[in-house]
CSV table of C-alpha atoms in Angstrom, one decimal:
chain,number,residue,atom,x,y,z
X,18,MET,CA,0.2,0.0,0.2
X,19,ASN,CA,1.5,3.2,-1.3
X,20,VAL,CA,0.2,6.0,1.0
X,21,GLU,CA,1.9,9.0,-1.0
X,22,GLU,CA,0.3,7.2,-3.9
X,23,ILE,CA,-3.0,7.5,-2.5
X,24,ARG,CA,-2.7,11.0,-0.9
X,25,LYS,CA,-2.6,12.1,-4.4
X,26,ASP,CA,-6.2,11.0,-5.1
X,27,PHE,CA,-7.5,13.1,-2.4
X,28,PRO,CA,-7.7,16.8,-3.5
X,29,ILE,CA,-8.5,18.2,0.1
X,30,LEU,CA,-4.8,17.1,0.8
X,31,LEU,CA,-3.2,18.3,-2.5
X,32,ASP,CA,-2.8,22.0,-1.1
X,33,LYS,CA,-3.8,23.6,-4.6
X,34,ASP,CA,-6.8,24.8,-3.2
X,35,ASN,CA,-5.6,25.8,0.0
X,36,LYS,CA,-5.8,29.5,0.6
X,37,GLU,CA,-2.9,29.5,3.6
X,38,HIS,CA,-0.7,26.9,1.8
X,39,LYS,CA,-0.8,25.0,5.3
X,40,PRO,CA,-1.2,21.5,4.6
X,41,ILE,CA,-4.0,19.7,7.0
X,42,ILE,CA,-3.6,16.6,9.3
X,43,TYR,CA,-6.8,15.1,9.3
X,44,PHE,CA,-7.0,13.0,12.3
X,45,ASP,CA,-11.1,12.7,12.6
X,46,ASN,CA,-11.9,10.1,10.5
X,47,ALA,CA,-14.4,8.4,12.4
X,48,CYS,CA,-16.8,11.1,12.3
X,49,MET,CA,-16.1,11.5,8.4
X,50,SER,CA,-13.5,10.2,5.7
X,51,LEU,CA,-12.2,12.7,3.0
X,52,LYS,CA,-13.1,11.6,-0.4
X,53,PRO,CA,-11.0,10.9,-3.2
X,54,GLU,CA,-11.2,12.8,-7.0
X,55,CYS,CA,-12.8,9.4,-8.5
X,56,VAL,CA,-16.0,9.5,-6.0
X,57,ILE,CA,-16.2,13.1,-6.7
X,58,SER,CA,-16.1,12.9,-10.5
X,59,GLU,CA,-18.7,9.7,-10.4
X,60,MET,CA,-20.9,12.0,-8.6
X,61,VAL,CA,-20.6,15.0,-11.0
X,62,ARG,CA,-21.0,12.2,-13.7
X,63,TYR,CA,-24.5,11.6,-12.8
X,64,TYR,CA,-25.1,15.1,-13.0
X,65,HIS,CA,-23.7,15.8,-16.2
X,66,GLU,CA,-24.6,12.4,-18.1
X,67,PHE,CA,-27.7,10.7,-16.2
X,68,SER,CA,-29.4,13.5,-13.7
X,69,ALA,CA,-32.8,11.9,-14.1
X,70,CYS,CA,-34.9,10.0,-11.4
X,71,GLY,CA,-34.4,6.1,-11.4
X,72,GLY,CA,-37.4,3.5,-11.0
X,73,ARG,CA,-40.2,5.3,-12.4
X,74,SER,CA,-39.9,6.5,-15.6
X,75,ILE,CA,-39.6,4.2,-19.2
X,76,HIS,CA,-37.6,6.4,-20.9
X,77,TYR,CA,-33.6,5.8,-21.6
X,78,LEU,CA,-32.2,7.9,-18.9
X,79,SER,CA,-34.1,6.9,-16.1
X,80,ARG,CA,-33.1,3.4,-17.1
X,81,ARG,CA,-29.7,4.8,-17.0
X,82,VAL,CA,-30.0,5.7,-13.4
X,83,SER,CA,-31.4,2.3,-12.2
X,84,GLU,CA,-28.9,0.6,-14.1
X,85,GLU,CA,-25.9,2.5,-12.2
X,86,VAL,CA,-27.7,2.4,-8.8
X,87,GLU,CA,-27.9,-1.2,-9.0
X,88,LYS,CA,-24.6,-1.5,-10.2
X,89,ALA,CA,-23.7,0.5,-7.4
X,90,ARG,CA,-25.6,-1.7,-4.7
X,91,GLU,CA,-24.0,-4.8,-6.6
X,92,GLU,CA,-20.5,-3.4,-5.5
X,93,ILE,CA,-21.8,-2.7,-1.9
X,94,ALA,CA,-22.8,-6.3,-1.8
X,95,SER,CA,-19.9,-8.0,-3.1
X,96,PHE,CA,-17.4,-5.7,-0.8
X,97,PHE,CA,-19.6,-7.6,2.1
X,98,GLY,CA,-19.3,-11.3,0.6
X,99,CYS,CA,-23.3,-11.2,-0.1
X,100,LYS,CA,-24.3,-12.3,-3.5
X,101,ASP,CA,-28.0,-11.0,-3.3
X,102,ALA,CA,-27.8,-7.1,-3.7
X,103,ARG,CA,-31.6,-7.0,-2.7
X,104,GLU,CA,-30.4,-7.4,0.7
X,105,PHE,CA,-28.5,-3.8,0.9
X,106,VAL,CA,-31.1,-1.2,1.4
X,107,PHE,CA,-30.0,2.4,0.7
X,108,VAL,CA,-30.4,5.0,4.0
X,109,LYS,CA,-29.1,8.2,4.7
X,110,ASN,CA,-26.7,6.5,7.0
X,111,THR,CA,-26.3,4.2,10.3
X,112,THR,CA,-28.6,6.3,12.4
X,113,GLU,CA,-31.3,5.7,10.0
X,114,ALA,CA,-31.0,2.1,9.3
X,115,ILE,CA,-31.1,1.5,12.8
X,116,ASN,CA,-33.9,3.4,13.3
X,117,LEU,CA,-35.8,1.3,10.3
X,118,VAL,CA,-34.8,-1.7,12.5
X,119,SER,CA,-36.5,-0.3,15.8
X,120,TYR,CA,-39.5,0.9,14.0
X,121,GLY,CA,-40.0,-2.1,11.4
X,122,LEU,CA,-39.1,-5.0,13.8
X,123,ASN,CA,-42.6,-4.0,15.4
X,124,LEU,CA,-41.4,-4.8,19.3
X,125,LYS,CA,-44.1,-5.0,21.4
X,126,LYS,CA,-44.4,-4.5,25.3
X,127,GLY,CA,-41.9,-6.8,27.3
X,128,ASP,CA,-40.0,-7.6,24.2
X,129,VAL,CA,-35.9,-7.3,25.3
X,130,VAL,CA,-33.4,-5.1,23.2
X,131,LEU,CA,-29.9,-6.0,24.3
X,132,THR,CA,-27.5,-3.1,23.6
X,133,SER,CA,-23.7,-2.6,25.5
X,134,ASP,CA,-23.1,0.2,27.6
X,135,LYS,CA,-20.7,2.2,25.1
X,136,GLU,CA,-23.3,2.5,22.3
X,137,HIS,CA,-23.0,5.7,20.3
X,138,ASN,CA,-26.5,7.5,20.7
X,139,SER,CA,-27.7,6.4,17.6
X,140,ASN,CA,-28.1,2.6,18.8
X,141,LEU,CA,-29.3,4.3,22.3
X,142,VAL,CA,-31.8,6.9,22.1
X,143,PRO,CA,-34.3,4.4,19.2
X,144,TRP,CA,-34.3,2.2,22.3
X,145,GLN,CA,-35.0,4.4,24.7
X,146,MET,CA,-37.9,5.8,22.6
X,147,LEU,CA,-39.5,2.4,22.1
X,148,SER,CA,-39.2,1.4,25.6
X,149,LYS,CA,-40.9,4.9,26.4
X,150,LYS,CA,-43.8,4.2,23.8
X,151,LYS,CA,-44.2,0.7,23.6
X,152,GLY,CA,-42.6,-0.9,27.0
X,153,ILE,CA,-39.7,-2.6,25.4
X,154,GLU,CA,-37.4,-3.2,28.0
X,155,HIS,CA,-34.1,-1.8,27.2
X,156,ARG,CA,-31.1,-4.1,28.6
X,157,ILE,CA,-27.7,-2.9,28.8
X,158,VAL,CA,-24.6,-5.3,29.2
X,159,PRO,CA,-21.7,-3.7,30.9
X,160,THR,CA,-18.2,-4.2,29.5
X,161,ARG,CA,-15.2,-4.6,32.0
X,162,GLU,CA,-13.0,-1.6,33.0
X,163,ASP,CA,-11.3,-1.0,29.8
X,164,ASN,CA,-14.4,-1.3,27.6
X,165,THR,CA,-14.0,-4.9,26.4
X,166,LEU,CA,-16.5,-7.4,26.6
X,167,ASP,CA,-16.5,-10.2,28.7
X,168,ILE,CA,-18.4,-13.0,26.5
X,169,GLU,CA,-19.8,-14.9,29.8
X,170,VAL,CA,-21.6,-11.6,31.0
X,171,PHE,CA,-23.0,-11.1,27.8
X,172,GLU,CA,-24.3,-14.7,27.6
X,173,LYS,CA,-25.9,-13.9,30.9
X,174,PHE,CA,-27.6,-10.6,29.8
X,175,VAL,CA,-28.6,-12.1,26.2
X,176,LYS,CA,-31.4,-15.0,28.0
X,177,GLY,CA,-35.0,-13.5,26.8
X,178,ALA,CA,-33.7,-11.1,24.4
X,179,SER,CA,-35.6,-10.8,20.8
X,180,LEU,CA,-32.9,-8.5,19.8
X,181,VAL,CA,-29.1,-7.7,20.3
X,182,SER,CA,-28.3,-4.3,19.1
X,183,ILE,CA,-24.6,-3.7,19.8
X,184,VAL,CA,-22.1,-1.9,18.3
X,185,HIS,CA,-19.1,-3.9,16.1
X,186,THR,CA,-16.4,-1.3,16.2
X,187,SER,CA,-16.7,1.4,18.9
X,188,ASN,CA,-16.0,5.1,17.9
X,189,LEU,CA,-15.4,5.9,21.7
X,190,ASP,CA,-12.1,3.8,21.8
X,191,GLY,CA,-11.9,1.6,18.7
X,192,TYR,CA,-12.1,-1.6,20.0
X,193,THR,CA,-14.0,-4.0,18.0
X,194,MET,CA,-16.6,-6.4,19.8
X,195,PRO,CA,-16.1,-10.4,19.4
X,196,ALA,CA,-19.1,-10.3,16.8
X,197,LYS,CA,-18.7,-14.0,15.8
X,198,GLU,CA,-19.1,-15.2,19.5
X,199,ILE,CA,-21.9,-12.9,20.5
X,200,ILE,CA,-24.0,-13.7,17.2
X,201,GLU,CA,-23.4,-17.2,18.0
X,202,ILE,CA,-24.8,-17.3,21.3
X,203,ALA,CA,-27.7,-14.7,20.7
X,204,HIS,CA,-29.0,-17.1,18.1
X,205,GLU,CA,-28.7,-20.1,20.3
X,206,HIS,CA,-30.9,-17.7,22.7
X,207,ASP,CA,-33.0,-17.1,19.7
X,208,ALA,CA,-32.3,-13.6,19.4
X,209,LEU,CA,-31.6,-11.5,16.1
X,210,VAL,CA,-28.7,-9.4,16.1
X,211,LEU,CA,-28.4,-5.9,14.4
X,212,LEU,CA,-24.4,-4.7,14.6
X,213,ASP,CA,-23.7,-1.4,14.3
X,214,GLY,CA,-21.0,-1.3,11.5
X,215,ALA,CA,-20.5,2.5,11.5
X,216,GLN,CA,-16.8,2.1,12.5
X,217,SER,CA,-16.2,-1.6,11.5
X,218,ALA,CA,-17.0,-1.3,7.5
X,219,PRO,CA,-14.6,1.3,6.7
X,220,HIS,CA,-11.6,-0.4,8.7
X,221,MET,CA,-11.5,-4.1,7.9
X,222,GLN,CA,-12.9,-7.0,6.1
X,223,ILE,CA,-16.2,-8.1,6.9
X,224,ASP,CA,-17.7,-11.4,5.3
X,225,LEU,CA,-21.6,-10.6,6.2
X,226,LYS,CA,-22.4,-14.1,5.3
X,227,LYS,CA,-19.8,-15.8,7.0
X,228,LEU,CA,-20.5,-13.5,10.5
X,229,ASP,CA,-24.2,-14.6,10.0
X,230,VAL,CA,-25.2,-11.4,11.4
X,231,ASP,CA,-28.8,-10.7,10.8
X,232,LEU,CA,-28.7,-6.9,10.3
X,233,PHE,CA,-25.9,-4.9,9.8
X,234,ALA,CA,-26.1,-0.8,9.7
X,235,PHE,CA,-23.1,1.3,7.9
X,236,SER,CA,-22.5,4.8,6.8
X,237,LEU,CA,-20.6,5.6,3.4
X,238,HIS,CA,-19.4,9.1,4.3
X,239,LYS,CA,-16.8,7.3,6.5
X,240,MET,CA,-15.7,4.6,3.9
X,241,LEU,CA,-14.3,7.4,1.3
X,242,GLY,CA,-18.2,8.0,-0.1
X,243,PRO,CA,-20.2,11.2,-0.4
X,244,THR,CA,-22.4,12.2,2.5
X,245,GLY,CA,-26.2,11.3,3.0
X,246,VAL,CA,-25.6,7.4,1.9
X,247,GLY,CA,-26.0,4.5,4.1
X,248,CYS,CA,-27.1,1.2,4.0
X,249,LEU,CA,-28.9,-1.6,5.9
X,250,TYR,CA,-28.0,-4.7,5.2
X,251,GLY,CA,-30.5,-7.7,6.7
X,252,LYS,CA,-31.1,-11.2,5.6
X,253,TYR,CA,-33.7,-11.4,2.7
X,254,GLU,CA,-36.2,-13.0,5.0
X,255,ILE,CA,-35.7,-10.7,8.1
X,256,LEU,CA,-36.1,-7.6,5.6
X,257,GLU,CA,-39.1,-9.0,4.0
X,258,LYS,CA,-40.8,-9.0,7.5
X,259,LEU,CA,-39.7,-6.2,8.6
X,260,GLU,CA,-42.0,-2.9,8.0
X,261,PRO,CA,-40.7,0.0,6.0
X,262,PHE,CA,-40.0,3.4,8.0
X,263,ILE,CA,-41.1,5.5,5.6
X,264,THR,CA,-43.4,5.0,2.9
X,265,GLY,CA,-44.6,6.8,-0.2
X,266,GLY,CA,-43.7,7.1,-3.6
X,267,ASP,CA,-41.9,4.0,-5.3
X,268,THR,CA,-42.4,1.9,-2.0
X,269,VAL,CA,-45.7,0.8,-3.8
X,270,ASP,CA,-46.5,-1.2,-6.8
X,271,ASP,CA,-50.3,-0.2,-6.7
X,272,THR,CA,-52.6,1.6,-4.4
X,273,THR,CA,-56.4,2.2,-3.8
X,274,TYR,CA,-57.9,4.7,-1.9
X,275,THR,CA,-57.8,2.6,1.2
X,276,SER,CA,-54.7,0.0,0.7
X,277,ALA,CA,-51.4,-0.4,-0.7
X,278,GLN,CA,-49.6,-3.0,-2.4
X,279,PHE,CA,-46.0,-3.0,-1.3
X,280,LYS,CA,-43.2,-3.5,-3.4
X,281,ASP,CA,-40.4,-6.1,-2.9
X,282,VAL,CA,-37.4,-5.9,-0.7
X,283,PRO,CA,-35.1,-3.5,-0.9
X,284,SER,CA,-37.8,-1.1,-2.7
X,285,LYS,CA,-40.3,-0.8,-0.1
X,286,PHE,CA,-37.9,0.7,2.1
X,287,GLU,CA,-36.3,3.4,-0.4
X,288,ALA,CA,-39.3,6.0,-0.3
X,289,GLY,CA,-39.3,8.9,-2.5
X,290,LEU,CA,-36.6,10.1,-5.1
X,291,GLY,CA,-33.3,8.8,-4.1
X,292,ASN,CA,-29.7,10.7,-3.3
X,293,TYR,CA,-28.5,8.7,-7.0
X,294,ALA,CA,-25.4,11.3,-7.4
X,295,GLY,CA,-24.8,9.7,-3.7
X,296,TYR,CA,-25.3,5.9,-4.3
X,297,VAL,CA,-23.3,6.0,-7.5
X,298,GLY,CA,-20.5,7.8,-5.8
X,299,ALA,CA,-20.6,5.2,-2.8
X,300,GLY,CA,-20.2,2.4,-5.5
X,301,GLU,CA,-17.1,4.3,-6.7
X,302,ALA,CA,-16.0,4.7,-3.1
X,303,ILE,CA,-16.5,1.2,-2.7
X,304,ARG,CA,-14.5,0.0,-5.5
X,305,TYR,CA,-11.5,2.4,-4.2
X,306,LEU,CA,-11.5,0.6,-1.3
X,307,LYS,CA,-11.4,-3.1,-3.0
X,308,LYS,CA,-8.7,-1.8,-4.6
X,309,VAL,CA,-6.5,-0.4,-2.0
X,310,GLY,CA,-7.4,-3.7,0.3
X,311,MET,CA,-9.3,-4.0,3.7
X,312,LYS,CA,-6.4,-6.0,5.1
X,313,ASN,CA,-3.6,-3.4,3.8
X,314,ILE,CA,-5.8,-0.8,5.6
X,315,ARG,CA,-6.0,-2.4,8.6
X,316,GLU,CA,-2.5,-2.9,9.0
X,317,HIS,CA,-1.6,0.3,8.2
X,318,GLU,CA,-3.8,1.8,10.6
X,319,ILE,CA,-2.7,-0.2,13.4
X,320,LYS,CA,0.8,0.6,12.7
X,321,LEU,CA,0.0,4.1,13.1
X,322,ASN,CA,-2.0,4.0,15.6
X,323,ARG,CA,1.0,1.9,17.9
X,324,ILE,CA,3.1,5.0,17.1
X,325,ILE,CA,0.6,7.2,18.3
X,326,ASP,CA,0.1,4.7,21.8
X,327,ARG,CA,4.0,4.7,22.6
X,328,GLU,CA,4.3,8.6,22.4
X,329,LEU,CA,1.1,9.2,24.3
X,330,ARG,CA,2.2,7.0,26.8
X,331,GLU,CA,5.2,9.5,27.8
X,332,PHE,CA,3.1,12.0,28.5
X,333,ASP,CA,2.3,12.9,32.2
X,334,GLY,CA,-1.6,13.0,33.4
X,335,LEU,CA,-2.8,11.7,30.1
X,336,LYS,CA,-4.9,8.3,30.1
X,337,ILE,CA,-5.9,6.4,27.1
X,338,ILE,CA,-9.6,5.1,26.7
X,339,GLY,CA,-10.0,1.4,25.9
X,340,PRO,CA,-7.8,-1.6,26.2
X,341,GLU,CA,-4.3,-1.3,26.8
X,342,ASP,CA,-3.0,-3.1,23.6
X,343,ALA,CA,-3.1,-0.8,20.7
X,344,SER,CA,-3.7,-3.1,18.4
X,345,LEU,CA,-6.9,-3.6,19.8
X,346,ARG,CA,-8.1,-0.4,19.2
X,347,GLY,CA,-7.6,-0.3,15.3
X,348,GLY,CA,-6.9,3.1,13.9
X,349,ILE,CA,-8.4,5.1,17.1
X,350,THR,CA,-6.8,6.2,20.0
X,351,SER,CA,-9.1,8.6,22.6
X,352,PHE,CA,-7.3,10.2,25.7
X,353,VAL,CA,-7.9,13.0,28.8
X,354,VAL,CA,-5.5,14.8,29.9
X,355,GLU,CA,-5.6,15.6,33.5
X,356,ASP,CA,-7.0,19.4,34.4
X,357,THR,CA,-6.9,20.5,30.6
X,358,ASP,CA,-9.8,20.9,28.5
X,359,SER,CA,-10.3,18.5,25.5
X,360,HIS,CA,-12.3,21.3,23.8
X,361,ASP,CA,-9.1,23.9,24.1
X,362,ILE,CA,-6.5,21.2,23.0
X,363,ALA,CA,-8.6,20.5,19.7
X,364,LEU,CA,-9.0,24.3,19.2
X,365,ILE,CA,-5.5,24.9,19.7
X,366,LEU,CA,-4.4,22.3,17.0
X,367,SER,CA,-7.0,23.4,14.6
X,368,GLU,CA,-6.0,26.8,14.4
X,369,GLY,CA,-2.5,26.8,15.1
X,370,SER,CA,-1.5,23.5,13.5
X,371,ARG,CA,-4.3,22.8,11.3
X,372,ILE,CA,-4.5,19.2,12.9
X,373,PHE,CA,-8.2,18.1,13.2
X,374,VAL,CA,-9.2,15.8,15.8
X,375,ARG,CA,-12.6,15.2,17.8
X,376,SER,CA,-12.9,16.9,21.1
X,377,GLY,CA,-16.2,15.9,23.4
X,378,ALA,CA,-18.1,12.7,24.5
X,379,PHE,CA,-18.1,11.9,20.6
X,380,CYS,CA,-22.0,11.1,20.8
X,381,VAL,CA,-21.6,8.4,23.4
X,382,HIS,CA,-22.4,10.6,26.4
X,383,SER,CA,-24.0,8.1,27.8
X,384,TRP,CA,-20.5,6.2,28.5
X,385,PHE,CA,-19.1,9.2,29.7
X,386,ASN,CA,-21.7,10.3,32.7
X,387,SER,CA,-22.0,6.6,33.6
X,388,ARG,CA,-18.1,6.8,34.2
X,389,ARG,CA,-17.6,10.1,35.2
X,390,VAL,CA,-14.9,10.8,32.6
X,391,PRO,CA,-14.3,14.4,31.4
X,392,PRO,CA,-14.7,15.3,27.7
X,393,ALA,CA,-12.0,13.4,26.0
X,394,LEU,CA,-9.8,13.8,22.8
X,395,ARG,CA,-10.1,11.4,19.6
X,396,VAL,CA,-7.5,10.7,17.2
X,397,SER,CA,-8.8,8.7,14.1
X,398,LEU,CA,-7.1,7.1,11.6
X,399,TYR,CA,-7.0,6.2,7.9
X,400,ILE,CA,-5.8,5.2,4.5
X,401,TYR,CA,-3.9,8.6,3.8
X,402,ASN,CA,-2.5,9.5,7.4
X,403,THR,CA,1.4,8.9,7.6
X,404,LYS,CA,3.9,8.5,9.9
X,405,GLU,CA,5.0,12.0,9.6
X,406,GLU,CA,1.5,13.3,10.3
X,407,CYS,CA,1.5,11.4,13.6
X,408,LYS,CA,5.1,12.5,14.7
X,409,ILE,CA,3.8,16.2,13.9
X,410,PHE,CA,1.1,15.8,16.3
X,411,ILE,CA,2.9,14.0,19.0
X,412,GLU,CA,4.9,17.3,18.9
X,413,LYS,CA,2.2,20.0,18.4
X,414,LEU,CA,0.3,18.3,21.2
X,415,ARG,CA,3.5,18.6,23.6
X,416,GLU,CA,3.5,22.0,22.6
X,417,VAL,CA,0.0,22.9,23.7
X,418,LEU,CA,0.1,20.8,26.9
X,419,GLY,CA,3.6,23.0,27.7
X,420,LEU,CA,1.1,25.8,27.2
X,421,LEU,CA,-1.9,25.1,29.1
H,16,MET,CA,-16.0,41.9,14.4
H,17,LYS,CA,-18.4,39.3,13.5
H,18,ILE,CA,-20.0,37.5,15.8
H,19,MET,CA,-20.7,33.6,14.3
H,20,LYS,CA,-22.8,32.3,17.2
H,21,ILE,CA,-23.6,32.6,21.1
H,22,HIS,CA,-25.0,29.3,22.5
H,23,PRO,CA,-25.5,27.7,26.1
H,24,CYS,CA,-23.0,25.0,27.0
H,25,GLY,CA,-22.1,22.4,29.5
H,26,GLY,CA,-25.4,21.9,30.8
H,27,LYS,CA,-24.8,24.8,33.4
H,28,GLU,CA,-26.7,27.4,32.1
H,29,LEU,CA,-22.9,28.6,30.6
H,30,TYR,CA,-22.8,30.3,27.6
H,31,SER,CA,-20.2,29.5,24.4
H,32,ALA,CA,-19.4,31.8,21.7
H,33,GLU,CA,-17.3,32.5,18.5
H,34,ALA,CA,-16.3,35.3,16.5
H,35,HIS,CA,-14.1,36.5,13.8
H,36,ILE,CA,-11.9,39.8,13.5
H,37,GLU,CA,-10.6,40.2,10.0
H,38,GLU,CA,-7.0,40.3,11.8
H,39,ILE,CA,-5.0,39.7,15.0
H,40,ARG,CA,-1.6,40.4,15.9
H,41,ILE,CA,-0.7,39.5,19.4
H,42,THR,CA,1.7,42.3,20.3
H,43,GLU,CA,3.3,43.1,24.0
H,44,ASP,CA,0.8,45.9,24.1
H,45,VAL,CA,-2.3,43.8,23.4
H,46,LYS,CA,-0.8,41.5,26.4
H,47,LYS,CA,-0.2,43.9,29.0
H,48,THR,CA,-3.8,45.4,28.3
H,49,PHE,CA,-5.4,41.6,28.9
H,50,LYS,CA,-3.1,41.0,31.9
H,51,LYS,CA,-5.0,43.7,34.0
H,52,TYR,CA,-8.0,41.7,33.6
H,53,PHE,CA,-7.2,37.8,33.2
H,54,LYS,CA,-4.7,35.4,33.3
H,55,VAL,CA,-3.0,35.4,29.9
H,56,LEU,CA,-1.3,32.7,28.4
H,57,VAL,CA,0.6,33.1,25.0
H,58,SER,CA,2.2,30.8,22.7
H,59,PRO,CA,5.8,31.2,22.1
H,60,ASP,CA,4.8,32.0,18.5
H,61,ASN,CA,2.2,34.7,19.3
H,62,GLN,CA,-0.2,32.8,17.1
H,63,PHE,CA,-2.4,32.2,20.4
H,64,MET,CA,-3.4,33.5,23.4
H,65,MET,CA,-5.7,32.1,26.0
H,66,LEU,CA,-7.0,34.6,28.6
H,67,GLU,CA,-9.4,33.4,31.7
H,68,ASP,CA,-11.2,34.9,34.1
H,69,LYS,CA,-11.6,34.5,37.6
H,70,LYS,CA,-14.7,32.6,37.5
H,71,GLY,CA,-13.0,30.0,35.0
H,72,CYS,CA,-14.4,31.8,31.8
H,73,ARG,CA,-11.7,31.6,28.9
H,74,ILE,CA,-11.0,33.5,25.5
H,75,LEU,CA,-9.1,31.6,23.1
H,76,ILE,CA,-7.7,34.2,20.5
H,77,PHE,CA,-5.9,32.8,17.4
H,78,SER,CA,-4.2,35.0,15.0
H,79,THR,CA,-6.1,33.2,12.2
H,80,GLY,CA,-8.7,35.6,13.5
H,81,ARG,CA,-10.9,33.3,15.3
H,82,ILE,CA,-12.2,34.0,18.9
H,83,VAL,CA,-13.6,31.5,20.9
H,84,ILE,CA,-15.3,32.2,24.4
H,85,ARG,CA,-15.8,29.3,26.8
H,86,MET,CA,-17.9,29.0,29.9
H,87,ALA,CA,-19.0,32.6,30.2
H,88,SER,CA,-21.2,33.1,33.2
H,89,SER,CA,-24.1,35.0,30.8
H,90,GLU,CA,-24.9,36.1,27.3
H,91,ASP,CA,-24.1,39.9,28.3
H,92,GLU,CA,-20.7,38.4,29.7
H,93,VAL,CA,-19.8,37.2,26.0
H,94,LYS,CA,-20.9,40.8,24.8
H,95,LYS,CA,-18.5,42.4,26.9
H,96,TYR,CA,-15.6,40.2,26.1
H,97,PHE,CA,-16.5,40.5,22.5
H,98,ARG,CA,-15.7,44.2,23.1
H,99,MET,CA,-12.8,44.2,25.0
H,100,VAL,CA,-11.1,41.6,22.8
H,101,GLU,CA,-12.1,43.8,19.6
H,102,GLU,CA,-11.4,47.3,21.6
H,103,ALA,CA,-7.7,45.8,21.7
H,104,PHE,CA,-7.1,44.5,18.2
H,105,VAL,CA,-9.1,46.6,15.9
H,106,LYS,CA,-7.8,50.3,16.2
């Protein structure tokens, strides 16, 4: 994997439109990845060549849109080891995918949904809402002090659950849950499993069929793709039973004044005009990732994360969140510095050195509140980050902390 | 000065705010002025300064023109501090 060559594909890193002529160091990839030129061009190609609506009209442009969108869907399906692209529903993002499941499973009073104690708000609030509205039981399995999951504790908590909705890789600390074991145990107890794959899909090879997961949610904007495009994967037979979340145009074959005949999966979920430019851009992003290779990406991120981890451990009063072994945290290192405000550090790094990291609770407020941890800083890496950037970050962080 | 936003923060009836000034030069005069009212921290390259009042409100001033106020006790205090910053930098 040639990082210097990869960097040339990302206009934002090339400096030509950068008025201040100061390169950026982008370490906020867990929030959003940068976009390569080919993805941007692919979206422009939609607007230049076939900017019509798909699925409805009989004319050439409409057919072209449908073909291009389905090509993107097939690209995504094969990326995850799936042959049937109908198992991938286009949504806006992971949040919408989880909401679709929470709404569409039609859970009833007393049904149990199990999550972990370190879920993104997207996989917390929907279950809290269902708990209030329908009386489901939202059960939370605690993780260890270092945020890893004790599978024996999980097994105790899963008994009686209808659904396990759990983060795959955490945006808090980069730790990846033992998904295969979770799924096997959950299935032994007749529970479905929904994995929040927002942070795993961009960073590792995932074969959804081998994993045997029932539902999997992810966002393309963290995978070099456009904003506003995500997917819900579901086993076909589960998606068939899942009720649509948003209904209307192009979700139905026929209607009367009192009834509607819904289309098959996935169309019944994709209401209204779609984000066609986004979908074809997403397909191109997946092609790019395939070309680079997910194993290479994973190895690269771990290598860089080890450098950052090793250096940060030399700082006084700095505590890393999550497992001690950096390789268990993929490309993420979150940390707090004693008596120092994380937002101040992030602001100074941004304004002074154009180093962009995340500060705060990373939408996992519940974990921060329960463990009484102050807002933290997060470095999250991706394919275009370099050793040199890691070294500059450490140097600048040392300067900032020396000042504060 | 262009005030971009003023909003509650921290869930404790505190306020954060952001503004922009065309040009900021952190000079010795400016530092002296602020030292009368705040604890002042300045980066060695004069690209950044942080002012802190006795209640813990912080004003971060960057040579890029960005000014961020954090943990102010009221909107009025935010406006007062922005005025002070403006008077110090915009002659």
